[in-house]
Coordinates of C-alpha atoms and ligand atoms in Angstrom, one line a residue:
Chain A
T1 CA -57.3 23.0 -6.3
S2 CA -59.7 20.1 -7.0
Q3 CA -63.3 20.4 -5.8
V4 CA -63.2 16.7 -4.9
Q5 CA -60.3 16.7 -2.4
K6 CA -60.6 18.9 0.6
G7 CA -57.6 20.5 2.2
T8 CA -57.5 21.6 5.8
E9 CA -58.1 25.3 5.0
K10 CA -61.6 24.5 3.6
L11 CA -62.7 22.4 6.6
T12 CA -64.6 23.6 9.7
K13 CA -63.7 22.3 13.1
A14 CA -67.1 20.6 13.1
Q15 CA -66.3 18.7 10.0
I16 CA -63.0 17.6 11.3
D17 CA -64.5 16.6 14.6
E18 CA -67.2 14.6 12.8
K19 CA -64.6 12.7 10.7
T20 CA -62.5 12.1 13.8
T21 CA -65.5 10.6 15.6
E22 CA -66.1 8.4 12.6
L23 CA -62.5 7.1 12.6
V24 CA -62.8 6.3 16.3
Q25 CA -66.0 4.4 15.5
Y26 CA -64.3 2.6 12.7
F27 CA -61.4 1.4 14.8
L28 CA -63.8 0.2 17.5
V29 CA -65.7 -1.9 15.0
K30 CA -62.6 -3.5 13.6
D31 CA -61.4 -4.1 17.1
Q32 CA -64.5 -6.3 17.8
K33 CA -62.7 -9.1 15.9
K34 CA -59.2 -7.8 16.6
L35 CA -58.6 -7.1 13.0
P36 CA -55.9 -4.7 11.9
V37 CA -56.8 -1.5 10.0
R38 CA -55.1 -0.4 6.8
R39 CA -54.7 3.2 5.8
A40 CA -56.3 2.4 2.5
E41 CA -59.6 1.2 4.1
I42 CA -59.7 4.2 6.4
V43 CA -59.5 6.4 3.3
K44 CA -62.2 4.4 1.5
N45 CA -64.6 3.8 4.3
V46 CA -64.2 6.9 6.6
L47 CA -62.4 9.8 5.0
K48 CA -63.6 9.5 1.4
E49 CA -63.2 13.0 0.0
Y50 CA -61.3 14.1 3.1
K51 CA -58.3 11.9 2.3
N52 CA -55.9 14.8 2.1
V53 CA -56.3 15.4 5.8
F54 CA -55.6 11.8 6.8
Q55 CA -52.8 12.7 9.2
E56 CA -54.8 15.4 11.0
I57 CA -57.8 13.2 11.4
M58 CA -55.6 10.2 12.5
N59 CA -53.8 12.4 15.1
G60 CA -57.2 13.5 16.4
A61 CA -58.4 9.9 16.7
Q62 CA -55.2 8.8 18.4
Q63 CA -55.6 11.6 20.9
R64 CA -59.2 10.7 21.6
F65 CA -58.3 7.0 22.2
E66 CA -55.5 8.0 24.6
Q67 CA -57.3 10.7 26.5
V68 CA -60.8 9.2 26.7
F69 CA -60.3 5.4 26.6
G70 CA -56.7 4.8 27.7
L71 CA -56.0 3.0 24.4
K72 CA -53.3 3.5 21.9
V73 CA -53.2 3.4 18.1
V74 CA -50.0 1.6 17.1
E75 CA -48.7 1.3 13.6
I76 CA -47.6 -2.4 13.4
D77 CA -46.5 -2.2 9.8
A78 CA -44.9 1.1 8.8
K79 CA -44.4 0.1 5.2
N80 CA -48.0 -0.8 4.5
H81 CA -49.5 1.6 7.1
V82 CA -51.4 -1.0 9.2
Y83 CA -52.7 -0.1 12.6
I84 CA -54.1 -1.8 15.7
L85 CA -55.4 -0.7 19.1
I86 CA -53.6 -1.7 22.2
N87 CA -54.2 -0.9 25.9
K88 CA -52.3 1.8 27.7
L89 CA -53.6 0.6 31.1
E90 CA -51.9 -2.4 32.6
P91 CA -53.9 -5.4 33.8
V92 CA -54.0 -5.9 37.6
E93 CA -55.0 -8.8 39.8
G94 CA -58.7 -9.4 39.7
D95 CA -59.1 -7.2 36.7
Q96 CA -62.6 -7.4 35.4
R97 CA -61.5 -6.3 31.9
I98 CA -59.7 -9.6 31.4
N99 CA -62.3 -11.4 29.4
S100 CA -62.0 -14.7 31.1
S101 CA -64.9 -15.9 29.0
N102 CA -62.5 -16.0 26.0
P103 CA -60.6 -19.3 26.2
K104 CA -58.7 -18.6 23.0
T105 CA -56.2 -16.5 25.0
G106 CA -55.1 -19.7 26.8
L107 CA -54.5 -21.5 23.5
L108 CA -52.6 -18.6 22.1
F109 CA -50.5 -18.4 25.2
V110 CA -49.4 -22.0 24.8
I111 CA -48.3 -21.5 21.2
L112 CA -46.6 -18.1 21.8
S113 CA -44.7 -19.6 24.8
L114 CA -43.5 -22.5 22.7
V115 CA -42.3 -20.2 19.9
Y116 CA -40.6 -17.8 22.4
M117 CA -38.9 -20.4 24.5
K118 CA -37.7 -22.3 21.4
G119 CA -35.9 -19.5 19.7
G120 CA -38.6 -17.4 18.0
V121 CA -39.5 -19.6 15.1
I122 CA -40.6 -23.3 15.2
P123 CA -41.9 -25.8 12.7
E124 CA -45.6 -26.3 12.8
G125 CA -45.2 -30.0 13.8
L126 CA -44.0 -29.0 17.2
V127 CA -47.1 -26.9 17.8
W128 CA -49.5 -29.6 16.6
N129 CA -47.8 -32.3 18.7
T130 CA -47.8 -30.1 21.8
L131 CA -51.4 -29.2 21.4
K132 CA -52.4 -32.9 21.0
K133 CA -50.9 -33.6 24.4
M134 CA -53.4 -31.0 25.7
Q135 CA -56.3 -32.8 24.0
V136 CA -56.4 -30.3 21.2
D137 CA -56.2 -32.0 17.9
P138 CA -56.1 -29.9 14.7
G139 CA -57.6 -32.8 12.8
E140 CA -60.7 -33.0 15.1
K141 CA -63.4 -30.6 16.0
H142 CA -62.6 -29.3 19.5
Q143 CA -65.4 -28.7 22.1
E144 CA -64.1 -25.3 23.0
F145 CA -62.2 -24.1 19.9
G146 CA -64.1 -25.8 17.0
D147 CA -61.8 -26.0 13.9
V148 CA -58.5 -25.6 15.7
K149 CA -56.4 -25.5 12.5
K150 CA -58.5 -22.6 11.2
L151 CA -58.3 -20.8 14.5
V152 CA -54.5 -21.1 14.7
T153 CA -53.5 -20.7 11.1
D154 CA -56.2 -18.3 9.9
E155 CA -57.8 -16.3 12.7
F156 CA -54.7 -15.8 14.9
V157 CA -52.7 -14.9 11.8
R158 CA -55.3 -12.4 10.4
Q159 CA -55.3 -10.8 13.9
R160 CA -51.5 -10.6 13.7
Y161 CA -51.0 -12.7 16.8
L162 CA -49.1 -15.3 14.9
E163 CA -47.1 -15.5 11.6
Y164 CA -47.5 -18.7 9.7
T165 CA -44.9 -18.8 6.9
K166 CA -43.9 -21.3 4.3
I167 CA -40.6 -23.0 4.7
P168 CA -39.0 -22.7 1.3
H169 CA -38.0 -25.8 -0.7
T170 CA -40.1 -28.1 1.4
E171 CA -42.1 -30.9 -0.3
P172 CA -44.8 -31.4 0.8
V173 CA -45.1 -27.7 1.9
K174 CA -44.2 -27.2 5.6
Y175 CA -44.9 -24.1 7.6
E176 CA -43.3 -22.5 10.6
F177 CA -44.8 -20.3 13.4
S178 CA -43.4 -17.0 14.8
W179 CA -44.8 -14.2 16.9
G180 CA -47.0 -11.8 14.9
Q181 CA -46.7 -8.0 14.8
R182 CA -49.6 -7.6 17.2
A183 CA -48.1 -10.1 19.7
E184 CA -44.8 -8.1 19.7
V185 CA -46.5 -4.9 20.9
E186 CA -49.4 -6.3 22.9
I187 CA -47.8 -9.1 25.0
S188 CA -45.0 -8.7 27.5
K189 CA -42.3 -11.4 27.2
L190 CA -41.2 -10.7 30.7
K191 CA -44.6 -11.4 32.1
I192 CA -44.9 -14.6 30.0
L193 CA -41.5 -15.7 31.3
K194 CA -42.5 -15.0 34.9
F195 CA -45.7 -17.0 34.5
L196 CA -43.7 -19.8 33.0
G197 CA -41.4 -19.6 36.0
E198 CA -44.4 -20.0 38.3
L199 CA -45.7 -23.0 36.3
H200 CA -42.3 -24.7 36.4
N201 CA -41.5 -23.6 39.9
Q202 CA -38.4 -22.1 38.4
D203 CA -36.5 -18.8 38.6
P204 CA -37.2 -17.2 35.2
Q205 CA -33.7 -15.8 35.0
R206 CA -32.4 -19.3 34.6
W207 CA -33.7 -19.1 31.0
S208 CA -31.0 -16.6 30.4
Q209 CA -31.3 -16.0 26.7
Q210 CA -35.1 -15.6 26.9
Y211 CA -34.7 -13.4 29.9
K212 CA -32.3 -11.1 28.1
E213 CA -34.8 -10.9 25.2
A214 CA -37.6 -10.1 27.6
T215 CA -35.8 -7.3 29.4
G216 CA -34.7 -5.9 26.1
Q217 CA -38.3 -5.7 24.9
A218 CA -39.4 -4.1 28.2
S219 CA -36.9 -1.3 28.1
A220 CA -37.5 -0.7 24.4
S221 CA -41.2 -0.3 24.9
M222 CA -42.3 3.3 24.8
S223 CA -45.3 3.1 27.1
Q224 CA -44.9 4.2 30.7
P225 CA -46.3 1.8 33.4
S226 CA -49.8 3.0 34.2
T227 CA -50.1 1.4 37.6
S228 CA -47.8 0.5 40.4
T229 CA -47.2 -3.0 39.0
Q230 CA -43.9 -3.6 37.3
R231 CA -43.8 -4.6 33.7
Chain B
M1 CA -62.1 18.3 32.9
A2 CA -59.7 15.7 31.4
L3 CA -60.2 12.0 32.2
G4 CA -57.9 10.4 34.6
E5 CA -56.7 6.8 34.3
G6 CA -59.4 5.8 36.9
H7 CA -62.1 7.1 34.6
Q8 CA -60.5 5.3 31.6
R9 CA -60.3 2.0 33.5
F10 CA -64.0 2.4 34.4
I11 CA -64.9 3.0 30.8
Q12 CA -62.9 0.0 29.7
T13 CA -64.5 -2.3 32.3
M14 CA -67.9 -1.1 31.2
M15 CA -67.0 -2.0 27.6
V16 CA -66.3 -5.6 28.8
R17 CA -69.2 -5.9 31.2
G18 CA -71.9 -4.1 29.2
I19 CA -74.0 -3.5 32.3
V20 CA -73.4 -3.5 36.0
N21 CA -75.7 -3.1 39.1
E22 CA -75.3 -0.3 41.5
Q23 CA -73.2 -2.3 44.0
D24 CA -70.8 -3.4 41.3
A25 CA -70.6 0.1 40.0
K26 CA -69.7 1.4 43.4
T27 CA -67.1 -1.3 43.9
L28 CA -65.6 -0.6 40.4
H29 CA -65.5 3.1 41.1
R30 CA -63.4 2.5 44.2
H31 CA -61.2 -0.1 42.5
C32 CA -60.4 2.2 39.6
C33 CA -59.5 5.1 41.8
E34 CA -57.4 2.9 44.1
V35 CA -55.4 1.2 41.2
H36 CA -54.4 4.6 39.9
R37 CA -54.1 6.3 43.3
E38 CA -56.6 8.9 42.4
H39 CA -58.8 10.7 44.9
Y40 CA -61.8 8.6 45.8
V41 CA -65.0 9.8 47.4
S42 CA -67.7 7.2 47.9
D43 CA -71.1 8.6 47.1
K44 CA -69.6 10.6 44.2
L45 CA -70.3 7.8 41.7
E46 CA -72.9 10.0 39.8
E47 CA -70.4 12.8 39.4
F48 CA -67.7 10.3 38.3
I49 CA -70.0 9.0 35.6
Q50 CA -71.1 12.5 34.6
V51 CA -67.5 13.4 33.9
I52 CA -67.1 10.2 31.9
N53 CA -70.2 10.9 29.9
S54 CA -69.1 14.5 29.0
K55 CA -66.2 12.8 27.1
L56 CA -68.1 9.9 25.7
E57 CA -71.1 11.8 24.3
P58 CA -69.1 13.4 21.4
M59 CA -68.2 9.9 20.4
N60 CA -71.8 8.7 20.4
M61 CA -71.4 6.6 23.6
R62 CA -73.0 7.0 27.0
I63 CA -73.4 5.4 30.4
R64 CA -77.1 5.2 31.0
T65 CA -79.0 4.3 34.1
R66 CA -82.3 2.4 34.7
S67 CA -84.0 0.8 37.6
S68 CA -85.0 -2.8 37.7
E69 CA -88.7 -3.5 37.2
D70 CA -88.5 -6.3 39.8
D71 CA -86.9 -4.6 42.8
G72 CA -85.8 -1.1 41.9
T73 CA -82.1 -1.9 41.8
Q74 CA -80.2 0.7 39.8
Y75 CA -78.3 -0.5 36.8
F76 CA -75.6 1.3 34.6
A77 CA -75.0 0.3 31.0
L78 CA -72.6 1.6 28.4
V79 CA -74.6 2.1 25.2
N80 CA -74.1 3.3 21.6
T81 CA -76.2 6.2 20.6
A82 CA -75.5 6.6 16.9
N83 CA -77.1 4.9 13.9
T84 CA -74.8 5.5 10.9
E85 CA -73.2 3.7 8.0
L86 CA -70.2 3.0 10.2
T87 CA -72.1 1.6 13.2
R88 CA -73.9 -0.7 10.9
M89 CA -70.6 -2.3 10.1
S90 CA -70.6 -3.7 13.6
S91 CA -69.5 -7.3 13.2
D92 CA -71.0 -9.2 16.2
Y93 CA -74.0 -10.5 14.2
A94 CA -74.7 -11.2 10.6
D95 CA -77.5 -9.3 8.7
N96 CA -79.9 -12.2 8.8
E97 CA -79.2 -12.7 12.5
L98 CA -80.1 -9.1 13.2
E99 CA -83.2 -9.5 11.2
L100 CA -84.3 -12.4 13.4
F101 CA -83.5 -10.3 16.4
R102 CA -85.7 -7.5 15.0
R103 CA -88.5 -10.0 14.5
T104 CA -88.1 -11.2 18.1
L105 CA -88.3 -7.6 19.2
D106 CA -91.6 -7.2 17.2
L107 CA -93.0 -10.3 18.9
I108 CA -92.1 -9.0 22.3
M109 CA -93.4 -5.5 21.8
T110 CA -96.8 -6.7 20.5
S111 CA -97.4 -9.3 23.2
D112 CA -99.2 -8.6 26.5
S113 CA -96.6 -10.4 28.5
S114 CA -93.6 -8.7 26.8
T115 CA -92.3 -12.1 25.8
A116 CA -91.8 -14.2 22.7
S117 CA -92.0 -17.9 22.7
S118 CA -89.1 -19.8 21.2
T119 CA -91.5 -21.5 18.9
D120 CA -92.7 -18.2 17.4
I121 CA -89.1 -17.0 17.0
L122 CA -87.9 -20.1 15.3
N123 CA -90.9 -20.0 12.9
S124 CA -89.8 -16.5 12.0
A125 CA -86.4 -17.8 11.0
D126 CA -88.1 -19.4 8.0
S127 CA -89.4 -16.3 6.5
L128 CA -86.5 -13.9 6.8
Q129 CA -86.1 -11.4 3.9
T130 CA -82.3 -11.3 4.0
R131 CA -81.3 -15.0 4.2
K132 CA -83.1 -17.9 5.8
L133 CA -81.7 -19.3 9.1
T134 CA -82.0 -23.0 9.8
K135 CA -83.7 -24.0 13.0
S136 CA -80.4 -25.1 14.6
A137 CA -78.7 -21.9 13.5
A138 CA -81.6 -19.9 15.0
E139 CA -81.3 -21.8 18.3
C140 CA -77.6 -21.2 18.3
L141 CA -78.3 -17.5 17.7
L142 CA -80.8 -17.3 20.6
K143 CA -78.2 -18.9 22.9
R144 CA -75.7 -16.3 21.8
L145 CA -78.1 -13.4 22.3
V146 CA -78.7 -14.6 25.8
F147 CA -75.0 -15.1 26.5
D148 CA -74.3 -11.6 25.1
D149 CA -77.0 -10.2 27.4
W150 CA -79.5 -8.9 24.8
L151 CA -82.3 -11.3 25.7
V152 CA -83.4 -13.2 28.8
E153 CA -84.8 -16.7 28.6
K154 CA -87.2 -18.2 31.0
R155 CA -88.9 -21.6 30.4
G156 CA -88.8 -21.2 26.6
D157 CA -89.9 -17.6 26.6
Y158 CA -87.7 -14.7 25.7
S159 CA -87.8 -11.1 26.9
L160 CA -85.6 -8.1 26.6
S161 CA -82.7 -7.8 29.0
T162 CA -82.3 -4.7 31.1
R163 CA -79.2 -3.9 29.0
C164 CA -81.2 -4.3 25.8
V165 CA -83.9 -2.0 27.0
M166 CA -81.4 0.6 28.0
E167 CA -79.7 0.7 24.6
M168 CA -82.7 0.1 22.4
E169 CA -85.1 2.6 24.1
P170 CA -84.8 5.2 21.3
Y171 CA -85.4 2.6 18.7
I172 CA -88.4 1.2 20.6
R173 CA -89.9 4.6 21.0
T174 CA -89.5 5.4 17.3
M175 CA -90.5 2.1 15.8
Y176 CA -93.6 1.1 17.8
D177 CA -96.7 3.0 18.4
E178 CA -98.3 4.3 21.6
E179 CA -100.4 1.2 22.3
Q180 CA -97.3 -1.0 22.2
V181 CA -94.9 1.2 24.0
K182 CA -95.9 1.0 27.7
V183 CA -94.7 3.7 30.0
C184 CA -94.8 3.9 33.8
S185 CA -96.9 6.8 35.0
V186 CA -94.7 7.4 38.0
C187 CA -91.1 7.3 36.5
H188 CA -92.0 7.8 32.8
C189 CA -89.6 5.1 31.8
L190 CA -90.4 2.1 29.5
A191 CA -92.5 -0.5 31.3
F192 CA -92.5 -4.2 30.4
K193 CA -93.4 -5.7 33.7
C194 CA -95.9 -3.5 35.5
Q195 CA -99.2 -3.2 37.3
I196 CA -102.3 -1.9 35.5
C197 CA -105.4 -0.1 36.7
A198 CA -108.6 -2.1 37.1
N199 CA -110.5 0.6 35.2
P200 CA -110.7 -0.6 31.6
L201 CA -110.8 2.9 30.3
C202 CA -107.7 3.9 32.2
T203 CA -104.2 3.5 30.6
V204 CA -102.2 4.0 33.8
K205 CA -99.4 1.5 34.3
I206 CA -96.9 1.5 37.2
H207 CA -93.8 -0.5 37.8
Y208 CA -94.0 -2.6 41.0
P209 CA -91.1 -0.8 42.8
C210 CA -92.5 2.6 41.6
A211 CA -95.9 1.6 43.1
V212 CA -94.3 0.7 46.4
K213 CA -92.7 4.2 46.5
Y214 CA -95.8 6.0 45.2
F215 CA -98.3 4.5 47.6
K216 CA -95.9 4.4 50.6
K217 CA -97.6 7.0 52.7
K218 CA -101.0 6.8 51.3
P219 CA -103.5 4.8 53.4
I220 CA -105.9 4.6 50.5
Q221 CA -104.3 3.5 47.3
K222 CA -105.9 5.3 44.3
C223 CA -104.9 5.3 40.7
P224 CA -103.1 8.6 39.9
G225 CA -105.0 8.7 36.5
C226 CA -108.6 7.9 37.3
S227 CA -108.7 7.8 41.1
E228 CA -110.2 4.3 41.2
L229 CA -108.9 2.0 43.9
W230 CA -105.6 0.5 42.9
P231 CA -106.3 -3.2 42.9
N232 CA -102.7 -4.5 43.1
K233 CA -100.7 -5.6 46.1
V234 CA -98.1 -3.0 46.9
R235 CA -95.9 -4.1 49.7
E236 CA -92.1 -4.0 50.2
C237 CA -91.6 -7.7 49.4
R238 CA -91.3 -10.1 46.4
Q239 CA -94.3 -9.7 44.0
S240 CA -97.2 -11.8 45.3
G241 CA -99.5 -13.8 43.2
S242 CA -102.7 -11.7 43.5
Q243 CA -101.8 -8.9 41.2
R244 CA -103.3 -7.7 38.0
H245 CA -100.2 -7.0 36.0
R246 CA -98.8 -7.5 32.5
Chain C
G1 CA -31.8 -13.5 11.4
K2 CA -34.1 -16.0 13.0
E3 CA -31.8 -19.0 12.5
K4 CA -29.1 -17.3 14.5
A5 CA -31.4 -16.6 17.3
S6 CA -32.4 -20.3 17.5
Q7 CA -28.8 -21.3 17.8
L8 CA -28.1 -18.9 20.7
F9 CA -30.9 -20.5 22.7
S10 CA -28.7 -23.5 23.6
E11 CA -27.5 -21.3 26.5
G12 CA -29.3 -21.2 29.9
L13 CA -31.9 -23.7 31.2
S14 CA -33.5 -25.8 28.5
F15 CA -37.3 -25.7 27.8
D16 CA -39.0 -29.0 27.3
P17 CA -42.5 -28.8 25.7
S18 CA -43.6 -32.0 27.4
T19 CA -42.8 -30.7 30.8
F20 CA -44.4 -27.4 29.9
V21 CA -47.6 -29.3 28.9
Q22 CA -47.7 -31.2 32.2
H23 CA -47.3 -28.1 34.4
T24 CA -49.9 -26.2 32.3
L25 CA -52.4 -29.0 32.4
S26 CA -52.0 -29.2 36.2
F27 CA -52.6 -25.5 36.4
M28 CA -55.7 -25.9 34.3
G29 CA -57.1 -28.4 36.8
L30 CA -56.4 -31.6 35.0
N31 CA -57.5 -34.7 37.0
W32 CA -54.7 -37.2 36.4
L33 CA -56.1 -40.7 35.8
E34 CA -54.3 -43.9 36.9
D35 CA -51.7 -45.0 34.5
E36 CA -53.1 -48.0 32.6
G37 CA -49.7 -49.8 32.6
N38 CA -48.9 -50.4 29.0
N39 CA -49.1 -46.8 27.8
S40 CA -45.9 -45.5 26.3
E41 CA -44.1 -42.7 28.1
D42 CA -44.7 -40.5 25.1
E43 CA -48.0 -38.8 24.2
A44 CA -50.5 -41.0 26.1
A45 CA -49.1 -40.3 29.5
T46 CA -49.6 -36.5 29.4
S47 CA -53.1 -36.8 28.0
N48 CA -54.3 -39.3 30.6
G49 CA -56.7 -37.2 32.3
I50 CA -59.9 -35.3 32.4
L51 CA -59.8 -31.6 31.9
P52 CA -62.5 -29.6 33.7
Q53 CA -65.0 -27.9 31.4
N54 CA -63.6 -24.4 32.2
A55 CA -59.9 -25.5 31.9
W56 CA -59.1 -23.2 29.1
H57 CA -60.9 -20.3 30.9
I58 CA -58.8 -20.9 33.9
L59 CA -55.6 -20.6 31.8
A60 CA -57.0 -17.6 29.9
S61 CA -57.8 -15.7 33.1
R62 CA -54.2 -15.9 34.3
C63 CA -52.6 -15.3 30.9
G64 CA -54.7 -12.2 30.3
L65 CA -52.4 -10.5 32.8
C66 CA -49.5 -10.8 30.3
F67 CA -51.5 -9.2 27.5
Q68 CA -52.2 -5.5 27.0
S69 CA -55.2 -6.2 24.8
T70 CA -58.1 -3.9 24.4
P71 CA -61.7 -4.3 25.6
A72 CA -64.0 -4.3 22.5
F73 CA -67.1 -2.3 22.3
H74 CA -70.2 -4.4 21.6
Y75 CA -73.6 -2.9 21.0
M76 CA -77.0 -3.5 19.3
Y77 CA -78.4 -0.1 18.7
G78 CA -77.2 1.3 15.4
T79 CA -76.3 -2.1 14.0
F80 CA -79.3 -2.2 11.6
H81 CA -81.5 0.3 9.7
A82 CA -84.3 1.8 11.7
E83 CA -86.9 3.7 9.6
P84 CA -90.1 4.5 11.4
P85 CA -92.9 2.5 9.9
T86 CA -95.7 4.1 8.0
P87 CA -99.1 3.5 9.6
K88 CA -99.9 0.8 7.0
L89 CA -97.0 -1.4 8.1
R90 CA -98.1 -1.6 11.7
V91 CA -97.3 -5.0 13.2
E92 CA -100.3 -7.2 13.9
Ligands
ZN301 ZN1 -91.7 3.3 37.0
ZN302 ZN1 -106.8 4.3 36.6

């Protein structure tokens, strides 16, 4: 066996604990900007010569997140081994954890709602025109959001809230928006639909197709409700 | 003892808030227990936090406590306790921004008033070793540091927030020497705003709320270090003007 | 795939982006201004108003309830090197 790579048998509990703590710290740092974490960077930045015990260290980190913080490590891309952190604990009324000092959530909600309610994928023009009606113009610097185009097509995409994909055979190139891999696991379609119902003073079930999709997502989700509120 | 969801919700809220006062901590404790229908006992906040800390410490995190130098209110803050290659990957501030913050810390620690003027800080921005910061970028940074609750600004002067002191205490005690690191003789915690002894040879410093407590039942107020008369007003009220204090 | 899903969405109540915008702006506290008369019904009508400064925060607070996002851990200690200075480097 190679001196460079360490197998489980050669590691003490202390060494494994130390690497597990480091992986937890690494996830927390990446989560500051809501960036996804790739297996390759975990190996390079955290595990290094311990790369053979990736799964054991990852399991340990996942356990710490669930048991200590009430957070969950989710693999959003099984092919490329990409992970994010989501919350196991549900938000409640008056929840101090909802960072109301982050207005970007509002902007994201508008875009995600549009996409969701209009079939899951929409041309970018629809997004820009809708935002303009809300005094958010991608061509101008916005008082709250700064460079809106960059925020929407770069930051939200890197965070995996949105997907911004080229429509083939378009000249000039046109793009379309859809929900990103993070949005799919982090955001409840049913809750979005219910809020939309409140905004429109409408029974959300009247949007029957979207309602079907929302209840499908809710029952497929593996997490158990962690408060008395319904998902 | 494993953490319940009430503990986890408390931890998560502390991650968002950074620091809370005693009243908010008590309210949060009750709220977290109620949301998850866990057994709640008021007055057991300290134990609740101790259980949390037993799980956070292996991860180089901790909920610390400190009393306000103004009125003795207790505060709780969630702090990081490790300094490693990984914690230095923290992405809230760029390396030159952190360098300006360090310069600000130097200015504060070496001043009698424990403050740094915005003029002095902005001048430091010119001579950074990492990368220069423009005046406007430095002003923006100062606003952000105040918003993120690392610094407090009052009439153009900057001082360390309670949260900052609570997290940076080990750094401060290591990096600055005895003359610059003022410690209260009563509670032995770091002292930035405090009363001093009239005796020029005496190094005793006492926080105002600590002095109120210490001299409470003493008809004659004498310095615990040199026994000279304590010259400062010590009454259960807002700090009055006639005090010798830094 | 996604195209098929779009076609199926013709069932049920329709969703009109303009109506959505109006309701959302109201929720955010938009103060509707008097219609100037010769504005077209299209874009101008819905942006005729003054949004309060915290408009997007108001929306974010409510939307946050739909997200199961994580609190991030922000700190200052440990974000930069801290070597104790030698006596020579003492700050003036
Ligand atoms: Zn004291
Ligand atoms: Zn004395």
